[in-house]
PDB file of C-alpha atoms in Angstrom:
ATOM      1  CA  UNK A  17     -14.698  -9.205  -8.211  1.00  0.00           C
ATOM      2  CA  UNK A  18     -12.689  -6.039  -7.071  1.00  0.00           C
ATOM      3  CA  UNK A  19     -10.583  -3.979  -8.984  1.00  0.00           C
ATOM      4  CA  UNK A  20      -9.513  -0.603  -9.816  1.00  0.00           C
ATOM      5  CA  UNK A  21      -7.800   1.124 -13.009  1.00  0.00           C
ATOM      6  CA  UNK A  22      -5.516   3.999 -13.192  1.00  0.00           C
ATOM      7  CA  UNK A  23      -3.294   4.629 -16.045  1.00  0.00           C
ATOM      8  CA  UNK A  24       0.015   3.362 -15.998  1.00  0.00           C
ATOM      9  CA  UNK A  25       1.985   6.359 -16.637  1.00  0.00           C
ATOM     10  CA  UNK A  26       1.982  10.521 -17.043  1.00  0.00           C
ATOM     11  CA  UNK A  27       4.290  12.766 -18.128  1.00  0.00           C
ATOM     12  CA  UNK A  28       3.588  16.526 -17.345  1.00  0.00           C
ATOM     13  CA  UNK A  29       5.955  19.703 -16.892  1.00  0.00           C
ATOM     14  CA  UNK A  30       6.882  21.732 -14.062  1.00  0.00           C
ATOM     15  CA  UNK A  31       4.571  24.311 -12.996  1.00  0.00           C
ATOM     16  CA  UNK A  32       1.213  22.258 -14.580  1.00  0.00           C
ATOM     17  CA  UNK A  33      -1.519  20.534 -13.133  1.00  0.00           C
ATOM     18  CA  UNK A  34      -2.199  16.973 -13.862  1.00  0.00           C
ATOM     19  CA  UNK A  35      -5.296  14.553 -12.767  1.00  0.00           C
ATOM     20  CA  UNK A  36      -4.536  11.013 -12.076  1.00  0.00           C
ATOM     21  CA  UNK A  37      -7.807   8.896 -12.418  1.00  0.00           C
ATOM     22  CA  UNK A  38      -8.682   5.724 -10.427  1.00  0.00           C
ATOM     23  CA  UNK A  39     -12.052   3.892 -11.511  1.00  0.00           C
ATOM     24  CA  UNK A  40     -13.169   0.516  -9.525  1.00  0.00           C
ATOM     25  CA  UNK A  41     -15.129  -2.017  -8.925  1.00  0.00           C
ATOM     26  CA  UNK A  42     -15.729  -3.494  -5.407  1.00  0.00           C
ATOM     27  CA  UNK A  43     -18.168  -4.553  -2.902  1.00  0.00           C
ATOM     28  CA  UNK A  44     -18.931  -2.911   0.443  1.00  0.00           C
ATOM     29  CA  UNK A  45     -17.150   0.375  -0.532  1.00  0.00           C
ATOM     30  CA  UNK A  46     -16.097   2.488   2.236  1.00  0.00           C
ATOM     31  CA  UNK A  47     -13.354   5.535   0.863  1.00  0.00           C
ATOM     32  CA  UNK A  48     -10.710   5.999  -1.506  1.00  0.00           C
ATOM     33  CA  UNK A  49      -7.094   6.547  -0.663  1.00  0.00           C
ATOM     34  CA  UNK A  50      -4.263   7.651  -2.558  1.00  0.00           C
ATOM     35  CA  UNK A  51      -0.494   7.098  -1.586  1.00  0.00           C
ATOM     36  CA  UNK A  52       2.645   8.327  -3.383  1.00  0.00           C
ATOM     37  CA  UNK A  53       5.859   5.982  -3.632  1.00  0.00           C
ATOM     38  CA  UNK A  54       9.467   7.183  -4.794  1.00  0.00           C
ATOM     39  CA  UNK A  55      11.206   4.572  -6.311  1.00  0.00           C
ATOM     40  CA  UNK A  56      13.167   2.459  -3.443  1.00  0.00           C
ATOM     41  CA  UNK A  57      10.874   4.193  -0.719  1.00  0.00           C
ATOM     42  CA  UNK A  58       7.738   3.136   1.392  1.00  0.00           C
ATOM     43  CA  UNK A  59       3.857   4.713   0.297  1.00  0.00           C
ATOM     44  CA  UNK A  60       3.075   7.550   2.430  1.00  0.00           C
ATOM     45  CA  UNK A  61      -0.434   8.523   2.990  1.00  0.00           C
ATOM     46  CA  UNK A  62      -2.236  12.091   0.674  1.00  0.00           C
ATOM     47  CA  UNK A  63      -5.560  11.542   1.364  1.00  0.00           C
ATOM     48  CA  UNK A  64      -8.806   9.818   2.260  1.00  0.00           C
ATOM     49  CA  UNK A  65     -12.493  10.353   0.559  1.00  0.00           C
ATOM     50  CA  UNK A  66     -15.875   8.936   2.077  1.00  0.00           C
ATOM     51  CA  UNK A  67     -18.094  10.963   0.449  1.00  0.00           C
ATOM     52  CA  UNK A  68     -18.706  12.405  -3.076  1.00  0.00           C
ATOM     53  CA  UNK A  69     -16.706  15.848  -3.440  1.00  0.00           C
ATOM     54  CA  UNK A  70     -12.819  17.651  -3.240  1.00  0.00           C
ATOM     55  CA  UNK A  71     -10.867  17.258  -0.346  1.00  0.00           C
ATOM     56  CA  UNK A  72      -8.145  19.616  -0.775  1.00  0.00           C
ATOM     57  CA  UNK A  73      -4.723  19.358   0.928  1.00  0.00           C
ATOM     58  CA  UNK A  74      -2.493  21.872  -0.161  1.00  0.00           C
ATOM     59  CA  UNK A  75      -0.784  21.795  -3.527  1.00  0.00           C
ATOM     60  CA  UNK A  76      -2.890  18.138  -3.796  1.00  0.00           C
ATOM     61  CA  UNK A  77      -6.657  17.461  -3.816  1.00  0.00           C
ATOM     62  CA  UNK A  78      -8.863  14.444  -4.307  1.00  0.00           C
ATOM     63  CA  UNK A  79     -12.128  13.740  -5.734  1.00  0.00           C
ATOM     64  CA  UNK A  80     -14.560  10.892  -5.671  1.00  0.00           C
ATOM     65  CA  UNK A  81     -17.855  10.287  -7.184  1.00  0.00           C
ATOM     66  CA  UNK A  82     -19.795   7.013  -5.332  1.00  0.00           C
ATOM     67  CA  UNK A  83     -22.168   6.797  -8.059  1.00  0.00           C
ATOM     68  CA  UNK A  84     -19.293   6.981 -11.258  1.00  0.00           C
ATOM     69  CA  UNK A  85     -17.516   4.582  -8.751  1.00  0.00           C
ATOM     70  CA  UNK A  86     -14.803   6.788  -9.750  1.00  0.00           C
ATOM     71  CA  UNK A  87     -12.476   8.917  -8.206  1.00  0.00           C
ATOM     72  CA  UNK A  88      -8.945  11.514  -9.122  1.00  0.00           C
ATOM     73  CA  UNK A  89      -6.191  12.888  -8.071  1.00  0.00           C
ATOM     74  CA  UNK A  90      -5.318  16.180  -8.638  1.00  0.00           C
ATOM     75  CA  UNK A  91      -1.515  17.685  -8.081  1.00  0.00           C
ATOM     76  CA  UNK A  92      -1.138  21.669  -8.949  1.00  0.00           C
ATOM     77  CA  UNK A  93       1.835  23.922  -9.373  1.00  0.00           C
ATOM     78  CA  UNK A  94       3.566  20.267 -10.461  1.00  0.00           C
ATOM     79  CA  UNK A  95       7.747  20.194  -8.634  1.00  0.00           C
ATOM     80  CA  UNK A  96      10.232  18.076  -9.760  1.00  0.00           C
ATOM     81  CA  UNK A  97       9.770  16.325  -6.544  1.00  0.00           C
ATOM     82  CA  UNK A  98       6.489  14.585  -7.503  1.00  0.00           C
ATOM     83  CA  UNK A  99       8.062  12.566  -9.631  1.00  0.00           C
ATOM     84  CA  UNK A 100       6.451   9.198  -7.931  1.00  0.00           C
ATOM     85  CA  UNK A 101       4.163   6.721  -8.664  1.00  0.00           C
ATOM     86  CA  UNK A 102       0.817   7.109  -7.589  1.00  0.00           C
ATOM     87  CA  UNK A 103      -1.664   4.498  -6.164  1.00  0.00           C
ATOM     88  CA  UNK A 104      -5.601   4.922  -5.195  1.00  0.00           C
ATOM     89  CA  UNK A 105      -6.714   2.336  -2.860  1.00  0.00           C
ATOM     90  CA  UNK A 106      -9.889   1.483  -2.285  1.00  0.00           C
ATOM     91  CA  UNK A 107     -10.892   0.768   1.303  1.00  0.00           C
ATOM     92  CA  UNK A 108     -13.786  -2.323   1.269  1.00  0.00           C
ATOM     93  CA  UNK A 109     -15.729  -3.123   4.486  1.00  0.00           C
ATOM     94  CA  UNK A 110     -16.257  -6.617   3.426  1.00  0.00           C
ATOM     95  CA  UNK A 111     -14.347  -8.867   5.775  1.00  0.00           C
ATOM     96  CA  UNK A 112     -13.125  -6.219   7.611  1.00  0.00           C
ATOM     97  CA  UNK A 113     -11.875  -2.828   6.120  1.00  0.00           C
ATOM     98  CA  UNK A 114      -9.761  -4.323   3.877  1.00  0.00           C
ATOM     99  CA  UNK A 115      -7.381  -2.046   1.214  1.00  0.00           C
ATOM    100  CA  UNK A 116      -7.278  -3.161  -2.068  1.00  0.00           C
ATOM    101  CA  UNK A 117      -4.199  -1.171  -4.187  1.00  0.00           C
ATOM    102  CA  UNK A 118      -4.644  -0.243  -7.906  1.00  0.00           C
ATOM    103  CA  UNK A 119      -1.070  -1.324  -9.991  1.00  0.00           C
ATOM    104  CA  UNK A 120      -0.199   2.554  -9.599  1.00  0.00           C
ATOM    105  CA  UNK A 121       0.435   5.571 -12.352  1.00  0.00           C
ATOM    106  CA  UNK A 122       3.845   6.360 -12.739  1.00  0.00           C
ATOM    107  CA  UNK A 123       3.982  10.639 -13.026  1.00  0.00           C
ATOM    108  CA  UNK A 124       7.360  11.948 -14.630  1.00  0.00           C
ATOM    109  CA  UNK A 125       7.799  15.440 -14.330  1.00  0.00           C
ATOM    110  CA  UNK A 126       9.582  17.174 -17.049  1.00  0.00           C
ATOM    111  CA  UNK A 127      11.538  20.958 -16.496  1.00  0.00           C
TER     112      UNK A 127
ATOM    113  CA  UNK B   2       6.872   9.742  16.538  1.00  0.00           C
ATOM    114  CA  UNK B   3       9.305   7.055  15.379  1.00  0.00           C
ATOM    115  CA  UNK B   4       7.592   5.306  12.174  1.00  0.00           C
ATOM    116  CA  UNK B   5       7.294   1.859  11.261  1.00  0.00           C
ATOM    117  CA  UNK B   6      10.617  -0.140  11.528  1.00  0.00           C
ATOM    118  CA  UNK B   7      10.949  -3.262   9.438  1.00  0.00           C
ATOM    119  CA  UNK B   8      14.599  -5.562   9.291  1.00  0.00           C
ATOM    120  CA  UNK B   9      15.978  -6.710   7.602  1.00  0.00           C
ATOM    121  CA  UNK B  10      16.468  -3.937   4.727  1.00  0.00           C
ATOM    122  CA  UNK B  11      17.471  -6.563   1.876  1.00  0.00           C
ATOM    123  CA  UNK B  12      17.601 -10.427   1.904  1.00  0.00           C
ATOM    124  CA  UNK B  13      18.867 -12.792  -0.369  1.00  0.00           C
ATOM    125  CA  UNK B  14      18.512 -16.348  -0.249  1.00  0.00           C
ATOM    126  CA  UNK B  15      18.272 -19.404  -2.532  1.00  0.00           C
ATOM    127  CA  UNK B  16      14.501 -21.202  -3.025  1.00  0.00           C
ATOM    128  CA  UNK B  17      13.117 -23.493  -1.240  1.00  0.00           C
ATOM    129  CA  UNK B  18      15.163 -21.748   2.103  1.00  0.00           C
ATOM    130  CA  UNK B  19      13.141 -20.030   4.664  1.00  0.00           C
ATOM    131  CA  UNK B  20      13.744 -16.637   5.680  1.00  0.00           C
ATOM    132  CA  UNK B  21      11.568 -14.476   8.262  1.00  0.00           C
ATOM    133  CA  UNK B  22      10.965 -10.308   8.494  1.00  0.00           C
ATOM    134  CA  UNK B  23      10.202  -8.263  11.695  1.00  0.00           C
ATOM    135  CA  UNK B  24       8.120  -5.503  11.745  1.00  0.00           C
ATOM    136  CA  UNK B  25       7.511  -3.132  14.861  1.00  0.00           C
ATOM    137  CA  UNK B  26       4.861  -0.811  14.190  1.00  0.00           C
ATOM    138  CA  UNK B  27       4.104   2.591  15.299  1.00  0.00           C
ATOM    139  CA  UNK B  28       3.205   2.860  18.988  1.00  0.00           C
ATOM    140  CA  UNK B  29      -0.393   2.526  19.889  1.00  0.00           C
ATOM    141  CA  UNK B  30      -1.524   1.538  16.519  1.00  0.00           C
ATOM    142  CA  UNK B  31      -3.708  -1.226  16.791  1.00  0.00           C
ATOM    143  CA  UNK B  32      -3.860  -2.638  13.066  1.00  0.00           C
ATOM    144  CA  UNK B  33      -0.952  -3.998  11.289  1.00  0.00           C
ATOM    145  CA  UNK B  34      -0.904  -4.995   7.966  1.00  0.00           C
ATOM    146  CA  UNK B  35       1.555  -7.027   5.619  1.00  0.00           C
ATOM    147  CA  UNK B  36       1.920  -6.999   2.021  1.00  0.00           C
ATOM    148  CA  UNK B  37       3.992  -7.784  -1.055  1.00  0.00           C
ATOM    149  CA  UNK B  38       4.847  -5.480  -3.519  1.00  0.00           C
ATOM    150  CA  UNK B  39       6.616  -6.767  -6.669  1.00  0.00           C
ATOM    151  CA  UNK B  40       8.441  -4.803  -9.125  1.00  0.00           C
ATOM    152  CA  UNK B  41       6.217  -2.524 -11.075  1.00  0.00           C
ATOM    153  CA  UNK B  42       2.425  -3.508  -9.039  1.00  0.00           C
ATOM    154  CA  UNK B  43       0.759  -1.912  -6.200  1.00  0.00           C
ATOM    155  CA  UNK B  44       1.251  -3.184  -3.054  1.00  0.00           C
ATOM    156  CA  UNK B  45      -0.599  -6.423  -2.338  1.00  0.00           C
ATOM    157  CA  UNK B  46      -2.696  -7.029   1.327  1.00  0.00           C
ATOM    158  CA  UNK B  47      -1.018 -10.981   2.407  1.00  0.00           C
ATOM    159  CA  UNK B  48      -2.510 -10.150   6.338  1.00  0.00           C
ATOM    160  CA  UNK B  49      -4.289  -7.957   8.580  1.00  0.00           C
ATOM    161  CA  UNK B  50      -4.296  -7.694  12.207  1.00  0.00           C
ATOM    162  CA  UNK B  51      -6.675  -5.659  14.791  1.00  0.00           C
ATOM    163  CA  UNK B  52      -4.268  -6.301  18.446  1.00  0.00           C
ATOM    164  CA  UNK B  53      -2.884  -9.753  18.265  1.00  0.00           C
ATOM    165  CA  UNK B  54      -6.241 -11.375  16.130  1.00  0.00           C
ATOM    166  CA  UNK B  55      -6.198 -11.639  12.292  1.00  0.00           C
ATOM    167  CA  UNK B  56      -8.931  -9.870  10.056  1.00  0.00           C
ATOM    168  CA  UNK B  57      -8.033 -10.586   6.837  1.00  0.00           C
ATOM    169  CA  UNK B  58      -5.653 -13.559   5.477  1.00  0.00           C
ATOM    170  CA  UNK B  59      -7.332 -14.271   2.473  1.00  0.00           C
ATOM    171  CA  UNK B  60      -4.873 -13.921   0.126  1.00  0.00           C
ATOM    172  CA  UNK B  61      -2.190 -15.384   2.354  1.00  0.00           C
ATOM    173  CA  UNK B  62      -0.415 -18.405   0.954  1.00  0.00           C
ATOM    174  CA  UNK B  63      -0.940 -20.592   3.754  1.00  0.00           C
ATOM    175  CA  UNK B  64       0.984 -22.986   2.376  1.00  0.00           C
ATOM    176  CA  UNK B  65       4.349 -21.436   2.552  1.00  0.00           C
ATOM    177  CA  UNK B  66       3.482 -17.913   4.414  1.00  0.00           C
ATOM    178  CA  UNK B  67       3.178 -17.462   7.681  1.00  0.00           C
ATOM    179  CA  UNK B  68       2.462 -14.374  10.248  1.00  0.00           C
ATOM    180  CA  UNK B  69       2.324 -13.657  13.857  1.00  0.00           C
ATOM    181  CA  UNK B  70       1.608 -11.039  16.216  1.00  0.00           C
ATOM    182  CA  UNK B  71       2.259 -11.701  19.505  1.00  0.00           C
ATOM    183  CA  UNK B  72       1.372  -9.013  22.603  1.00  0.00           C
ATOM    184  CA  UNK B  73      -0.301  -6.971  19.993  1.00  0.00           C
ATOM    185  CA  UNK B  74       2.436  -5.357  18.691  1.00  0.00           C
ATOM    186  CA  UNK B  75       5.703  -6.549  16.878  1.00  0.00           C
ATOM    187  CA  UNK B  76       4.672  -8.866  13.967  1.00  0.00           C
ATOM    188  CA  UNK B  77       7.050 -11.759  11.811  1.00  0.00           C
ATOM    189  CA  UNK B  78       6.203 -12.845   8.366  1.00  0.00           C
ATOM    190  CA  UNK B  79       7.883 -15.969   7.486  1.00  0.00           C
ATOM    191  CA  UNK B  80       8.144 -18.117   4.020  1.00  0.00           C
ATOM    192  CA  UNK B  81       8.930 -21.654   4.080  1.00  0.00           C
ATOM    193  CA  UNK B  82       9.768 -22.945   2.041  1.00  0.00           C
ATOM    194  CA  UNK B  83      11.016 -19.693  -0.667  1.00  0.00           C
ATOM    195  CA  UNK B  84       9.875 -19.573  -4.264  1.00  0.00           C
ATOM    196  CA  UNK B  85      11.111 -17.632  -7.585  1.00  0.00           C
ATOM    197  CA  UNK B  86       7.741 -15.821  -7.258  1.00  0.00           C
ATOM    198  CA  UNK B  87       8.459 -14.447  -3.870  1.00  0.00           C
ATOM    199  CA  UNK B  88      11.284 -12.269  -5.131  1.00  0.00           C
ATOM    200  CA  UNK B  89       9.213  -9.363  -4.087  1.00  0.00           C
ATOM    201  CA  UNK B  90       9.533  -6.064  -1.350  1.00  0.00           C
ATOM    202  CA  UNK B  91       7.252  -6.936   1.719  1.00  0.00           C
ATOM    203  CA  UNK B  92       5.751  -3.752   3.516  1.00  0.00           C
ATOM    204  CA  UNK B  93       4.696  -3.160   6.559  1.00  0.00           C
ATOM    205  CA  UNK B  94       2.050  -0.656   7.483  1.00  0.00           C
ATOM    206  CA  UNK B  95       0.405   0.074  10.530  1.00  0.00           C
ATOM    207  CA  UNK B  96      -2.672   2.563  11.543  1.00  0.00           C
ATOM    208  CA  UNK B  97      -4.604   3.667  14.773  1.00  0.00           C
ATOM    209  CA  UNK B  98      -7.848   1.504  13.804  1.00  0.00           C
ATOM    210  CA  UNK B  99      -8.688  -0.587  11.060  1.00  0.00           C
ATOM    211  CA  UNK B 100     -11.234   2.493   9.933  1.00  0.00           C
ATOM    212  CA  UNK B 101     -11.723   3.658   6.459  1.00  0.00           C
ATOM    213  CA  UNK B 102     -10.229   7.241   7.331  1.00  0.00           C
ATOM    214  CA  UNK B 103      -7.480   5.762   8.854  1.00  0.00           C
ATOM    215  CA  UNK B 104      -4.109   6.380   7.283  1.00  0.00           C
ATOM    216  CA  UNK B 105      -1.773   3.458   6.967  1.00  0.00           C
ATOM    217  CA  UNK B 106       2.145   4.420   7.918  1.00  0.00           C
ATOM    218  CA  UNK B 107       4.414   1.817   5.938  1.00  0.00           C
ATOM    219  CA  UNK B 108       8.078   1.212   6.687  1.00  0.00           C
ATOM    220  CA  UNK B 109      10.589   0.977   4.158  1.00  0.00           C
ATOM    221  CA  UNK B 110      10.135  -2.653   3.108  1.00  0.00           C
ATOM    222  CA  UNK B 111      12.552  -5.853   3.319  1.00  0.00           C
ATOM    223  CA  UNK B 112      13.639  -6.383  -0.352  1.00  0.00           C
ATOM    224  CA  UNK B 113      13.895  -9.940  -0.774  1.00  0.00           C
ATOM    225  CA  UNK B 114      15.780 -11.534  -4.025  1.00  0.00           C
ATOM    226  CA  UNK B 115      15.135 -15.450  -4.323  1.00  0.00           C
ATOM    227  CA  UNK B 116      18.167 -16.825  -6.714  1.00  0.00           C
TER     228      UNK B 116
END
């Protein structure tokens, strides 16, 4: 069956780094996505990995490893801002490209 | 661009009524998607389309959900007839192509309380 873990919640301070980590289990794996939510507002879109290795995007980067079926999340220089939740999302070619969402890790950022 | 509009914002209705959401996705974007997100859980995929054809319904509950797409572009989702367990936000996300590096643009939901 599919599914993906992430912890369920992280507390770090302004100014750290923190690494969310997504592990899953699917068939026909095609990338990991990750989204952040604010509470009351819609996902919007951080990043996309195919292939093993960082994809960096700013203050934000992304890792995955294929053969760990694993992948993380990475936000430096943390703002009060990114308090969110976090969701990877696995991206399955089975039936058509369809995304499968984790239950999401809720980051609280302390000052 | 304009993003993903959804309506209504917030709905309320008793079970066991019906109640239907509209979602007009970003221009040109050929894949829509609905899903349900309930308090505290990530969102969950209910349909997919690619134009006006669905992909993926699996987890659709055909007995009570419902989805169209006419033209291609503006979708409904409707519920007949409304459950407790619905009590949910519904999203609505669209993308260029159903491709892995595609990102999906969601609007801001329809929350929907079932009393």
């Amino acid at each position: 069956g599919q599914s993906l873990e992430q912890p369920s919640e992280v507390t770090a301070v302004e100014g750290a780094i923190v690494q969310i980590n997504c592990t899953y289990q699917t068939s026909g794996f095609y990338g990991l996505s990750w989204y952040q939510q604010h509470d009351g507002g819609a996902p919007t879109f951080l990043s996309y990995n195919a292939l093993d290795g960082l994809e960096e995007t700013g203050r934000f980067s992304s890792f995955l490893s294929r053969s760990d079926s694993y992948g993380y999340l990475l936000l430096q220089e943390l703002q009060m801002k990114d308090s969110a939740s976090y969701f990877c999302a696995v991206r399955e070619g089975t039936g058509g490209f369809k995304t499968i969402f984790g239950a999401g890790t809720r980051l609280f950022v302390k000052a | 661009e304009a993003g993903v509009a959804q309506s209504p914002r917030y709905k309320i209705i008793e079970k066991r009524q019906s109640v239907a959401f509209w979602c007009n996705p970003i221009s040109g974007h050929a894949t829509l998607y609905w899903y349900q997100q309930i308090l505290g859980q990530g969102p969950k995929l209910l349909i997919q389309f690619q134009n006006n054809g669905v992909v993926d319904d699996s987890q659709l509950p055909k007995d009570r959900f419902s989805a169209e797409r006419l033209k291609g572009v503006d979708s409904t989702l409707k519920i007949q007839p409304a459950k407790l367990e619905d009590s949910a936000v519904y999203l609505c996300a669209s993308s260029l192509e159903a491709g892995g590096n595609q990102p999906q643009h969601f609007g801001d939901g329809t929350r929907l309380s079932i009393l």
